[in-house]
Amino acid sequence: MSDTLTPVLTANWGTDKSWTLKAYRAAGGYAAVGKALKQTPAEVTGIVKDSGLRGRGGAGFPTGMKWSFVPQDNPNPKYLVVNADESEPGTCKDIPLLLASPHTLIEGMIISAYAINCHTAFVYIRGEVLHVHRRMQQAVAEAYAAGLLGADILGSGYDLDIIVHAGAGAYICGEETALLDSLEGMRGQPRLRPPFPAVAGLYASPTVINNVESIASVPAIINNGAAWFAGMGTEKSNGMTIYSLSGHVARPGQIEAPMGITLRQLLELTGGVREGHKLKFWTPGGSSTPILTAEHLDVPLDYEGMAGAGTMLGTKALQIFDETTSVVRTTLRWNEFYKHESCGKCTPCREGTWWLVQLLRDFEAGRAVEGDIEKLLDMCDNIGGRSFCALADGAVACVTSAVRYFRSEFEAGYTTPAWELFPYERSALFPVRTKQLVTSGEGADA
Amino acid sequence: MSGHEFQSWFPASGTIDMSDTATNIDETTLAELRQLVARYPQPRSALLPMLHLVQSVDGRISPAGIEACAQILGITTAQVSGVATFYTMYRRRPGGKHHIGVCTTALCAVMGGDAQLDDVSDKLGIEVNETTPDGRFSLERVECNAACDFAPVMTVNWEFMDNMTPEKAEQLLDDLAEDREVTSTRGARITSWREAERVLAGFPDGRADEGPSAGEASLLGTSIAAANGWTAPAPEEAK
């Protein structure tokens, strides 16, 4: 039985100049590369498979299995693309990792690229995080200078180049096939699957796309063994992971724990909901994962636990909202986000998110009419599952789950504005002037 | 849902201003654009970084910049414009020296971001997507910037300004207006939007070592673990 918290990825975040090669090496960094390069790619893949590591970016697909789908008899080059387009509302774990310890990712990339016989790897970082680019660019340069990247890494005969790439403001590029189109210099719009990226990804070549945290977990697995990793967490959700606590809590932040810890435990450790308030609703893994309530405080935060509660573990972005918060307002604001970020390729999403926002604005303003809840749910039925990617599914998920748990608040939207039921200034962390109570997000294009 | 009719809504801000043909793009810029192309297995992959560079040189996506990218990549200007107008970070019109972002996605909005945006807008005397007449500030409503444990969050030239309050925002804007040194809570000293864009294009500015390794919230779990003596399990026996 492991300890309540198990810092591995976060262990070096507070050390002096933790982002430098020197500090990373002083903490034992790059030992795993040497170890991995002495084994065959298939052996490395086998270790990651045995560890039970599953994707930390939201979908939870087994990482080692993803790697094994790359057809090695395909004559095209193989590519590794790290998805650092962290943009899912509530999600904030990869950015601090890259700021504090970019070498953890680089080490993971070297090992992962080696495992799939890849010689060119990319990190696709969202554009809006300037300092992350600086740290990552410098870390890659340091790694080249130290012979950890480039030709004949550590005398092993293995070559790898890493390209640090900046996005330009598009949530959809966190979707793996949209990310690939974006990386090819196109508008970032999802592709129809199959073919899956493992077969025809970047430049129509076999491509593995993994989240930052997934790849960053690989060095520790190689160093400590598959059984070590699998020894943490629950039966089918192995290992440690980073939970991101935010919102109306006493102490928000990043907490690395074995899979399966509960929100109650995390809140107890961190001082709970902000003083004088109580939990109303929360997301387990970003705004695209159906919301939960206080009745779910003891459900294990792992893939199976969350699926059992009718939601998803997602990115483990625990956004906490207290009793002052209007669920209608929050749902509207999330949908304004999805409307703005819909890439426009698929009609149900492009038009549907627009209509959801219109209707939700009526609910917020207290001018919805009898039957609009049914209309809202009917629209959700016609939007979800009808597009190339899951963006619209996320938009729908927050609506349907909000109605499921807080239907009466939507009914109140037939008569009363949300800001009267839940005066918005009570949710803010600082005193707010009255005129500011009724601002609604425009979500208009820049 | 009475009162709603379908309307096509294409705001004028969606297009690139082709009437302003001024440009600073010179041989050095063209050489740097080609340098970006050389970094990728296939040339067109460089387009996003190239557009970041165009912005840093011209202050916006300029007609000359579009032309240069198209020529270097051997694609049409329409293809370049199509990409430039898809991504929100590309500016279709000149903006201010400093780009001010206020996050108003759900969590930040609820925790004070909406009020913050109003305050900043009032103080600067401009609306969202506008630039102050002196060319110093542009204001944008930004979306979730992956800093939710530091909410409410603002950004200056895409650097984090964490745990914002009305007082801090006021001070920040005053300092920037007076050209006083301002440092991001988890980043470097603030430069300018254009200099930031050059870094995003892939040309380092030597400031990676500025700023802390992590913010306080980032270290929440490690500090609790340390206080309780909790660690990850010992490694397996070496094989």
XYZ file of C-alpha atoms in Angstrom:
685
model
C 0.000 0.000 0.000
C 1.610 3.232 -1.095
C 1.602 6.508 0.827
C -1.358 8.874 0.468
C 0.641 11.162 -1.803
C 3.436 9.931 -4.045
C 5.449 12.738 -5.651
C 7.364 11.433 -8.641
C 6.746 13.826 -11.545
C 6.346 16.758 -9.152
C 9.169 15.744 -6.776
C 11.766 18.119 -8.233
C 9.484 21.071 -9.012
C 10.555 23.149 -6.032
C 14.301 22.654 -6.325
C 16.702 25.428 -7.283
C 16.719 26.051 -11.058
C 14.891 22.754 -11.493
C 14.457 23.425 -15.223
C 18.161 23.189 -16.002
C 19.988 20.084 -17.157
C 22.366 20.393 -14.227
C 19.562 20.329 -11.639
C 17.715 17.547 -13.443
C 20.857 15.411 -13.558
C 21.570 16.146 -9.903
C 18.144 14.667 -9.139
C 19.038 11.486 -11.027
C 17.724 12.609 -14.403
C 18.636 10.888 -17.681
C 19.539 7.629 -15.941
C 16.507 6.047 -17.600
C 17.700 6.909 -21.109
C 20.917 4.986 -20.609
C 18.956 2.071 -19.243
C 16.386 2.080 -22.050
C 18.882 2.359 -24.892
C 20.543 -0.862 -23.706
C 17.295 -2.725 -24.323
C 15.436 -3.367 -27.563
C 12.580 -1.054 -28.561
C 10.178 -3.973 -28.124
C 11.439 -4.558 -24.596
C 10.917 -0.901 -23.704
C 7.397 -1.003 -25.115
C 6.810 -4.171 -23.123
C 7.795 -2.504 -19.854
C 5.435 0.411 -20.489
C 2.659 -2.028 -21.403
C 3.249 -4.060 -18.246
C 3.217 -0.930 -16.102
C -0.399 -0.320 -17.039
C 0.261 3.344 -17.857
C -2.811 4.871 -19.472
C -3.053 8.169 -21.301
C -3.146 11.151 -18.952
C -4.611 13.557 -21.502
C -8.217 12.510 -21.076
C -9.036 9.352 -22.977
C -7.087 6.933 -20.791
C -5.944 4.661 -23.602
C -3.123 2.274 -22.602
C 0.107 3.972 -23.674
C 2.179 0.882 -24.405
C -0.623 -0.560 -26.500
C -0.823 2.661 -28.514
C 2.879 2.329 -29.261
C 2.483 -1.281 -30.348
C -0.102 -0.248 -32.975
C 2.633 1.486 -34.980
C 3.197 -0.767 -38.002
C 6.951 -1.292 -38.015
C 6.871 -2.693 -41.553
C 5.553 0.623 -42.873
C 8.422 2.145 -44.901
C 7.587 5.744 -43.907
C 9.332 7.475 -41.001
C 7.642 7.073 -37.613
C 6.783 10.180 -35.625
C 6.206 10.966 -31.965
C 4.130 14.045 -31.212
C 3.692 15.243 -27.640
C 0.432 17.051 -27.069
C 1.250 20.072 -24.907
C -1.757 22.052 -26.116
C -3.199 22.044 -22.606
C -6.447 24.001 -23.010
C -9.304 21.976 -21.533
C -10.992 24.325 -19.047
C -9.752 23.479 -15.575
C -6.682 21.614 -16.742
C -3.381 23.002 -15.497
C -0.902 20.195 -14.854
C 1.279 20.030 -17.983
C 2.150 23.725 -17.967
C 3.713 23.637 -14.459
C 5.494 20.396 -15.373
C 7.047 21.990 -18.456
C 7.973 25.147 -16.548
C 9.597 23.285 -13.683
C 11.046 20.235 -15.356
C 11.153 20.256 -19.157
C 13.903 17.636 -19.061
C 11.494 15.076 -17.609
C 9.505 15.360 -20.821
C 12.595 15.292 -23.034
C 13.877 12.172 -21.294
C 10.486 10.545 -21.709
C 10.436 11.533 -25.368
C 13.836 9.993 -26.060
C 12.747 6.694 -24.532
C 9.309 6.706 -26.164
C 10.670 7.652 -29.585
C 13.247 4.877 -29.299
C 10.490 2.405 -28.471
C 8.618 3.161 -31.694
C 11.728 3.564 -33.906
C 11.143 7.267 -34.378
C 13.894 9.739 -35.236
C 11.940 12.993 -35.366
C 9.700 14.008 -32.482
C 7.634 17.132 -31.860
C 6.333 18.974 -28.832
C 3.235 20.943 -29.800
C 2.848 23.605 -27.103
C -0.094 25.983 -27.069
C 1.055 29.457 -28.003
C -0.364 31.373 -25.058
C 2.233 30.257 -22.532
C 5.368 32.201 -23.413
C 7.608 31.118 -20.561
C 6.943 27.452 -21.228
C 8.350 27.941 -24.724
C 11.446 29.582 -23.329
C 12.086 26.777 -20.852
C 11.412 24.046 -23.408
C 13.539 25.654 -26.140
C 16.432 26.024 -23.734
C 16.108 22.496 -22.371
C 16.153 21.010 -25.871
C 19.254 23.064 -26.717
C 20.934 21.851 -23.515
C 20.084 18.260 -24.362
C 21.613 18.593 -27.833
C 24.772 20.125 -26.382
C 25.059 17.242 -23.919
C 24.705 14.570 -26.597
C 21.292 13.519 -25.341
C 19.686 14.529 -28.624
C 20.960 14.489 -32.178
C 23.074 11.753 -33.711
C 24.293 8.688 -31.822
C 22.738 9.471 -28.447
C 25.104 8.464 -25.635
C 27.049 6.334 -28.107
C 24.077 4.038 -28.667
C 23.842 4.572 -32.418
C 20.313 5.904 -31.955
C 19.452 9.324 -33.471
C 16.653 11.645 -32.444
C 15.703 15.225 -33.217
C 13.119 17.128 -31.175
C 11.286 20.126 -32.610
C 9.548 22.553 -30.238
C 6.483 23.920 -32.002
C 4.129 26.751 -31.036
C 0.400 26.653 -31.604
C -1.479 29.885 -32.175
C -4.650 29.813 -30.111
C -7.078 27.012 -30.884
C -8.479 24.652 -28.247
C -9.363 22.175 -30.957
C -5.678 21.519 -31.625
C -5.621 19.527 -28.400
C -7.665 16.960 -30.336
C -5.034 14.671 -31.785
C -5.949 14.723 -35.461
C -6.594 18.485 -35.456
C -3.195 18.834 -33.837
C -1.661 16.913 -36.727
C -3.334 19.125 -39.324
C -2.114 22.162 -37.410
C 1.392 20.742 -37.262
C 1.254 20.311 -41.032
C 0.581 24.053 -41.331
C -3.157 23.805 -41.929
C -6.234 25.051 -40.098
C -6.556 22.794 -37.079
C -9.557 20.663 -37.946
C -10.094 17.054 -36.902
C -9.765 14.209 -39.375
C -12.167 11.371 -39.833
C -10.924 8.097 -38.363
C -9.965 5.487 -39.474
C -7.219 5.630 -40.456
C -5.914 6.238 -36.977
C -2.724 8.265 -36.490
C -0.774 5.128 -35.556
C -1.202 4.075 -39.191
C -1.527 7.393 -41.042
C -0.789 10.398 -38.847
C 1.674 13.222 -39.457
C 2.510 13.399 -43.193
C 0.361 10.281 -43.563
C 3.028 8.343 -41.674
C 2.726 6.216 -38.535
C 2.455 8.610 -35.584
C 2.093 8.282 -31.841
C 0.471 11.222 -30.070
C 0.688 11.271 -26.295
C -0.053 13.781 -23.577
C 2.829 15.478 -21.736
C 2.142 13.695 -18.451
C 1.963 10.280 -20.134
C 5.383 10.672 -21.750
C 6.842 12.304 -18.633
C 5.820 9.201 -16.646
C 7.970 6.933 -18.792
C 11.431 7.653 -17.297
C 10.226 6.752 -13.789
C 8.738 3.522 -15.113
C 12.006 2.570 -16.830
C 14.020 3.509 -13.729
C 11.853 1.789 -11.158
C 10.166 -0.995 -13.065
C 6.707 -1.826 -14.352
C 5.720 -3.539 -11.101
C 6.696 -0.468 -9.098
C 4.335 1.668 -11.182
C 1.571 -0.914 -11.220
C 1.913 -1.218 -7.445
C 0.422 2.247 -7.088
C -3.190 3.028 -7.803
C -6.120 0.716 -8.307
C -6.621 -2.544 -10.165
C -7.099 -1.142 -13.655
C -5.880 2.401 -13.115
C -2.223 2.079 -12.292
C 0.401 4.455 -11.081
C 0.651 7.938 -9.727
C -0.892 10.942 -11.436
C -1.253 14.675 -11.033
C -4.611 15.972 -9.791
C -5.294 19.683 -10.300
C -7.471 21.246 -7.622
C -8.960 24.645 -8.415
C -11.918 26.902 -7.680
C -13.607 27.552 -4.360
C -11.123 25.694 -2.195
C -8.931 26.774 0.687
C -5.755 25.800 -1.138
C -5.813 25.152 -4.882
C -2.888 23.408 -6.545
C -1.267 20.327 -8.023
C -1.306 17.126 -6.010
C 0.372 13.936 -7.158
C -1.206 10.824 -5.711
C -1.833 7.210 -6.607
C -4.794 6.731 -8.945
C -8.011 6.226 -7.034
C -7.669 8.820 -4.289
C -11.023 10.496 -3.619
C -12.025 14.131 -3.726
C -12.903 13.896 -0.022
C -9.335 12.855 0.756
C -7.873 15.601 -1.404
C -10.086 18.221 0.216
C -9.229 16.981 3.700
C -5.526 17.223 2.917
C -5.783 20.727 1.534
C -8.168 22.408 3.959
C -11.427 21.793 2.142
C -13.814 24.120 0.380
C -13.186 27.833 1.030
C -14.076 28.847 4.554
C -17.752 29.212 5.369
C -18.913 27.503 2.194
C -19.819 24.039 1.029
C -19.310 22.009 -2.114
C -22.028 22.303 -4.727
C -20.663 20.755 -7.921
C -17.335 19.816 -9.452
C -15.718 18.454 -12.568
C -13.506 15.387 -12.318
C -11.448 16.102 -15.411
C -12.170 19.401 -17.073
C -15.345 20.984 -18.390
C -15.917 18.214 -20.953
C -16.447 15.634 -18.229
C -19.984 15.540 -16.794
C -20.200 17.373 -13.472
C -20.616 15.623 -10.118
C -21.910 16.716 -6.718
C -21.219 16.194 -3.020
C -22.725 12.705 -3.254
C -19.673 11.652 -5.299
C -17.030 12.737 -2.802
C -16.033 9.155 -2.051
C -15.914 7.769 -5.577
C -12.330 6.794 -6.486
C -10.768 9.247 -8.904
C -9.711 6.615 -11.397
C -10.923 5.626 -14.859
C -13.391 3.020 -13.625
C -14.652 4.981 -10.623
C -15.514 7.981 -12.738
C -17.074 5.888 -15.504
C -19.219 4.233 -12.836
C -20.446 7.654 -11.734
C -21.480 8.456 -15.302
C -18.563 10.719 -16.033
C -14.905 10.476 -17.034
C -11.571 10.907 -15.302
C -10.483 13.176 -18.158
C -7.490 15.300 -17.271
C -8.086 15.043 -13.498
C -8.884 18.753 -13.406
C -10.978 19.057 -10.256
C -12.794 22.373 -10.520
C -14.681 23.029 -7.308
C -17.720 25.313 -7.169
C -19.434 26.198 -3.901
C -23.067 26.910 -3.063
C -22.835 30.530 -4.209
C -22.353 29.457 -7.815
C -25.097 29.381 -10.415
C -24.857 26.151 -12.344
C -26.734 27.817 -15.226
C -24.188 30.603 -15.452
C -21.288 28.166 -15.325
C -22.806 25.893 -17.954
C -23.447 28.876 -20.203
C -19.910 30.093 -19.847
C -18.498 26.692 -20.691
C -20.722 26.558 -23.748
C -19.605 29.995 -24.847
C -16.139 28.510 -24.766
C -17.152 25.527 -26.908
C -19.036 27.728 -29.355
C -15.984 29.916 -29.761
C -13.665 26.958 -30.127
C -15.758 24.839 -32.483
C -13.592 24.602 -35.594
C -16.623 24.788 -37.861
C -15.996 21.587 -39.774
C -19.009 19.568 -38.612
C -22.443 21.167 -38.779
C -23.955 19.698 -35.577
C -21.115 21.204 -33.552
C -20.718 24.491 -35.408
C -24.440 25.292 -35.354
C -25.349 23.303 -32.256
C -22.996 25.019 -29.851
C -24.311 28.343 -31.205
C -27.880 27.316 -30.430
C -26.962 25.954 -27.001
C -25.462 29.314 -26.094
C -28.581 31.171 -27.261
C -30.844 28.990 -25.182
C -28.584 28.990 -22.132
C -28.485 32.792 -22.239
C -32.273 32.718 -21.987
C -32.020 30.508 -18.916
C -29.438 32.785 -17.349
C -31.549 35.868 -17.965
C -34.703 34.252 -16.596
C -36.463 34.501 -19.947
C -36.551 30.847 -20.941
C -40.064 29.494 -21.429
C -41.827 26.348 -20.280
C -40.504 23.440 -22.328
C -37.073 24.927 -22.937
C -35.430 22.308 -20.714
C -36.806 19.595 -22.984
C -35.677 21.619 -25.992
C -32.217 21.954 -24.491
C -31.940 18.217 -23.907
C -33.343 17.481 -27.359
C -30.702 19.714 -28.901
C -28.036 17.916 -26.886
C -29.333 14.629 -28.300
C -28.899 15.953 -31.798
C -25.435 17.393 -31.227
C -23.641 14.704 -29.225
C -21.872 11.922 -31.093
C -22.507 13.437 -34.505
C -19.179 15.031 -35.285
C -15.652 13.974 -36.208
C -14.285 14.729 -32.760
C -15.443 14.989 -29.161
C -15.599 18.773 -28.796
C -19.368 18.926 -29.087
C -19.699 15.878 -26.839
C -17.948 17.904 -24.153
C -20.274 20.857 -24.713
C -23.274 18.564 -24.368
C -21.892 16.694 -21.356
C -21.777 19.748 -19.134
C -25.343 20.680 -20.104
C -26.951 17.283 -19.600
C -25.148 16.648 -16.316
C -26.085 20.091 -15.035
C -29.750 19.441 -15.841
C -29.511 15.970 -14.291
C -28.389 17.282 -10.896
C -29.813 20.811 -10.855
C -32.986 20.714 -12.926
C -34.778 23.076 -10.572
C -32.205 25.768 -11.302
C -33.006 25.511 -14.972
C -36.730 25.617 -14.178
C -36.078 28.791 -12.228
C -34.699 30.183 -15.491
C -38.320 30.362 -16.725
C -38.939 33.228 -14.339
C -35.846 34.467 -12.560
C -32.401 35.552 -13.721
C -29.531 33.455 -12.397
C -27.854 36.560 -10.997
C -30.865 37.142 -8.749
C -30.897 33.564 -7.498
C -27.129 33.491 -7.080
C -25.795 37.045 -6.795
C -22.580 36.765 -8.750
C -20.493 38.865 -6.392
C -20.784 36.119 -3.766
C -18.817 33.716 -5.932
C -15.940 36.113 -6.521
C -12.816 36.114 -4.386
C -12.821 39.891 -4.001
C -15.447 42.627 -3.610
C -17.197 43.366 -6.878
C -18.996 46.535 -7.942
C -22.715 46.136 -8.598
C -22.610 47.187 -12.241
C -20.402 44.223 -12.930
C -22.892 41.601 -11.868
C -24.521 40.878 -15.164
C -21.640 40.616 -17.599
C -22.083 37.750 -19.929
C -19.267 36.321 -21.987
C -19.465 37.297 -25.606
C -17.138 34.631 -26.861
C -16.909 36.656 -30.050
C -14.042 36.089 -32.389
C -11.005 38.284 -31.920
C -36.975 29.948 -27.466
C -38.956 32.761 -28.986
C -37.138 35.766 -30.303
C -34.263 33.890 -31.897
C -33.909 33.807 -35.610
C -31.052 32.314 -37.488
C -28.485 34.843 -38.444
C -25.191 34.496 -40.207
C -22.669 36.354 -38.139
C -19.375 37.264 -39.692
C -17.950 40.234 -37.800
C -15.704 42.508 -39.855
C -12.853 41.719 -37.479
C -12.667 38.276 -39.049
C -10.819 39.471 -42.096
C -7.260 40.623 -42.535
C -6.848 44.310 -43.256
C -5.334 44.270 -46.741
C -5.541 48.038 -47.215
C -2.574 48.729 -44.963
C 0.412 47.530 -46.968
C 3.150 48.877 -44.684
C 5.788 46.313 -43.761
C 9.135 45.949 -42.001
C 9.923 42.642 -43.621
C 13.415 42.731 -45.059
C 16.102 40.286 -46.188
C 16.846 39.343 -42.577
C 13.223 38.428 -41.995
C 13.084 36.405 -45.199
C 16.242 34.555 -44.171
C 14.717 33.802 -40.776
C 11.510 32.572 -42.375
C 13.571 30.176 -44.501
C 15.457 29.129 -41.382
C 12.141 28.105 -39.814
C 11.220 26.085 -42.885
C 14.518 24.211 -42.675
C 13.656 22.966 -39.172
C 10.811 20.766 -40.354
C 10.652 17.542 -42.382
C 8.081 19.194 -44.642
C 8.133 22.951 -45.362
C 4.502 23.809 -44.691
C 4.812 22.637 -41.090
C 6.679 25.890 -40.480
C 3.671 28.047 -41.330
C 2.444 28.685 -37.776
C 5.899 29.729 -36.512
C 6.375 31.805 -39.689
C 3.169 33.700 -38.976
C 4.330 34.307 -35.399
C 7.509 35.806 -36.874
C 5.537 37.950 -39.330
C 3.575 39.369 -36.401
C 6.687 40.113 -34.414
C 8.124 42.056 -37.340
C 5.009 43.797 -38.632
C 2.859 43.925 -35.497
C 0.133 42.010 -37.299
C -0.409 39.538 -40.113
C 0.453 41.918 -42.942
C -0.261 41.485 -46.659
C 3.496 41.439 -47.268
C 3.890 38.753 -44.611
C 1.232 36.617 -46.220
C 2.917 37.043 -49.586
C 6.323 36.122 -48.159
C 5.034 32.961 -46.473
C 3.194 31.920 -49.639
C 6.224 32.424 -51.844
C 8.632 30.628 -49.559
C 6.294 27.668 -49.086
C 5.061 27.562 -52.668
C 1.406 27.826 -51.658
C -1.214 30.458 -52.418
C -1.819 33.587 -50.386
C -5.374 32.327 -49.882
C -3.990 29.220 -48.208
C -1.873 31.341 -45.886
C -4.781 33.688 -45.082
C -6.991 30.694 -44.428
C -4.608 29.529 -41.742
C -3.934 32.999 -40.321
C -7.634 33.655 -39.778
C -8.273 30.311 -38.071
C -6.079 30.920 -35.031
C -6.972 33.560 -32.457
C -3.400 34.568 -31.652
C -2.864 36.007 -35.107
C -3.676 39.690 -35.239
C -5.523 40.982 -38.239
C -4.939 44.620 -37.305
C -2.161 46.468 -35.512
C -2.371 46.264 -31.730
C -0.747 47.732 -28.667
C 2.746 47.296 -27.278
C 1.279 45.134 -24.541
C -1.372 42.494 -24.994
C -3.558 42.268 -21.896
C -5.580 39.112 -21.471
C -8.261 38.529 -18.871
C -9.501 34.982 -18.469
C -13.287 34.730 -18.393
C -13.787 31.036 -18.976
C -16.170 29.602 -16.384
C -13.918 29.133 -13.374
C -11.998 32.411 -13.631
C -15.214 34.250 -14.557
C -17.030 32.996 -11.482
C -14.123 33.738 -9.179
C -13.878 37.340 -10.298
C -12.656 37.326 -13.888
C -15.798 38.985 -15.235
C -15.428 41.875 -12.813
C -11.729 42.008 -13.567
C -12.394 42.403 -17.270
C -14.822 45.235 -16.570
C -12.290 46.954 -14.341
C -9.492 46.680 -16.864
C -11.738 47.818 -19.685
C -12.807 50.850 -17.627
C -9.289 51.705 -16.627
C -7.913 51.489 -20.141
C -10.977 53.170 -21.608
C -11.319 50.528 -24.323
C -13.547 47.570 -25.014
C -12.424 44.003 -25.653
C -10.457 43.651 -28.926
C -9.599 47.341 -28.955
C -6.308 49.195 -28.577
C -5.679 52.338 -26.570
C -5.158 55.458 -28.721
C -1.565 55.772 -27.485
C -0.841 52.300 -28.849
C 0.227 50.937 -25.497
C -2.439 48.364 -24.638
C -4.695 45.924 -26.441
C -7.339 44.094 -24.443
C -8.583 40.593 -25.076
C -10.956 38.257 -23.310
C -8.858 35.099 -23.184
C -9.905 31.551 -22.685
C -8.718 29.035 -20.150
C -4.965 29.441 -20.013
C -4.091 26.355 -17.976
C -3.509 28.231 -14.733
C -6.781 27.474 -12.941
C -5.049 26.842 -9.607
C -3.983 30.506 -9.754
C -7.452 31.889 -10.642
C -8.447 34.566 -11.391
C -5.742 34.897 -13.999
C -4.592 37.614 -16.353
C -1.842 37.557 -18.940
C 0.499 40.214 -20.277
C 2.072 39.320 -23.610
C 1.205 35.692 -22.803
C 2.986 35.685 -19.462
C 1.073 34.610 -16.371
C -0.223 37.162 -13.887
C -1.588 34.852 -11.229
C -4.104 35.302 -8.394
C -5.274 38.678 -9.639
C -7.238 41.181 -7.589
C -8.560 44.595 -8.654
C -5.696 46.244 -6.748
C -3.040 44.107 -8.416
C -4.539 44.738 -11.845
C -4.571 48.480 -11.231
C -0.939 48.421 -10.153
C 0.051 46.244 -13.097
C -1.492 48.576 -15.665
C -0.017 51.648 -13.988
C 3.432 50.079 -13.998
C 3.191 49.112 -17.640
C 1.866 52.557 -18.556
C 4.869 54.167 -16.852
C 7.367 51.668 -18.320
C 8.282 50.400 -14.861
C 9.751 46.919 -14.672
C 7.058 44.268 -14.326
C 7.759 40.601 -13.713
C 5.368 37.762 -14.412
C 4.453 35.736 -11.334
C 5.751 32.572 -13.011
C 7.815 33.972 -15.837
C 10.270 36.617 -16.912
C 10.360 40.401 -16.888
C 7.730 41.689 -19.265
C 9.037 42.797 -22.645
C 6.513 43.465 -25.395
C 3.981 41.540 -27.392
C 6.217 41.644 -30.444
C 9.214 40.275 -28.600
C 7.011 37.528 -27.188
C 5.891 36.612 -30.690
C 9.497 36.239 -31.779
C 10.083 33.669 -29.036
C 6.955 31.794 -30.103
C 8.290 31.760 -33.654
C 11.236 29.826 -32.270
C 13.923 32.442 -31.658
C 14.921 32.385 -27.960
C 15.372 35.676 -26.102
C 17.667 34.353 -23.396
C 15.161 34.796 -20.575
C 14.429 31.145 -19.793
C 16.332 31.322 -16.513
C 14.208 34.166 -15.187
C 11.353 33.459 -12.801
C 10.742 30.658 -10.317
C 10.678 26.939 -10.994
C 7.084 26.746 -9.817
C 4.364 28.795 -8.176
C 3.114 28.060 -4.673
C 0.024 26.232 -5.898
C 2.132 24.032 -8.163
C 3.973 22.824 -5.065
C 0.880 22.119 -2.954
C 1.114 18.326 -3.143
C 4.858 18.106 -2.644
C 4.671 20.355 0.415
C 1.906 18.254 1.979
C 3.812 15.069 1.202
C 6.988 16.476 2.741
C 5.147 17.550 5.889
C 3.745 14.029 6.292
C 6.864 12.153 5.246
C 5.046 10.657 2.275
C 7.031 9.464 -0.726
C 6.657 7.270 -3.769
C 7.410 3.598 -3.056
C 11.001 2.386 -3.221
C 12.103 1.075 -6.635
C 11.879 -2.596 -7.519
C 15.021 -4.621 -6.911
C 17.481 -3.793 -9.667
C 17.387 -6.522 -12.233
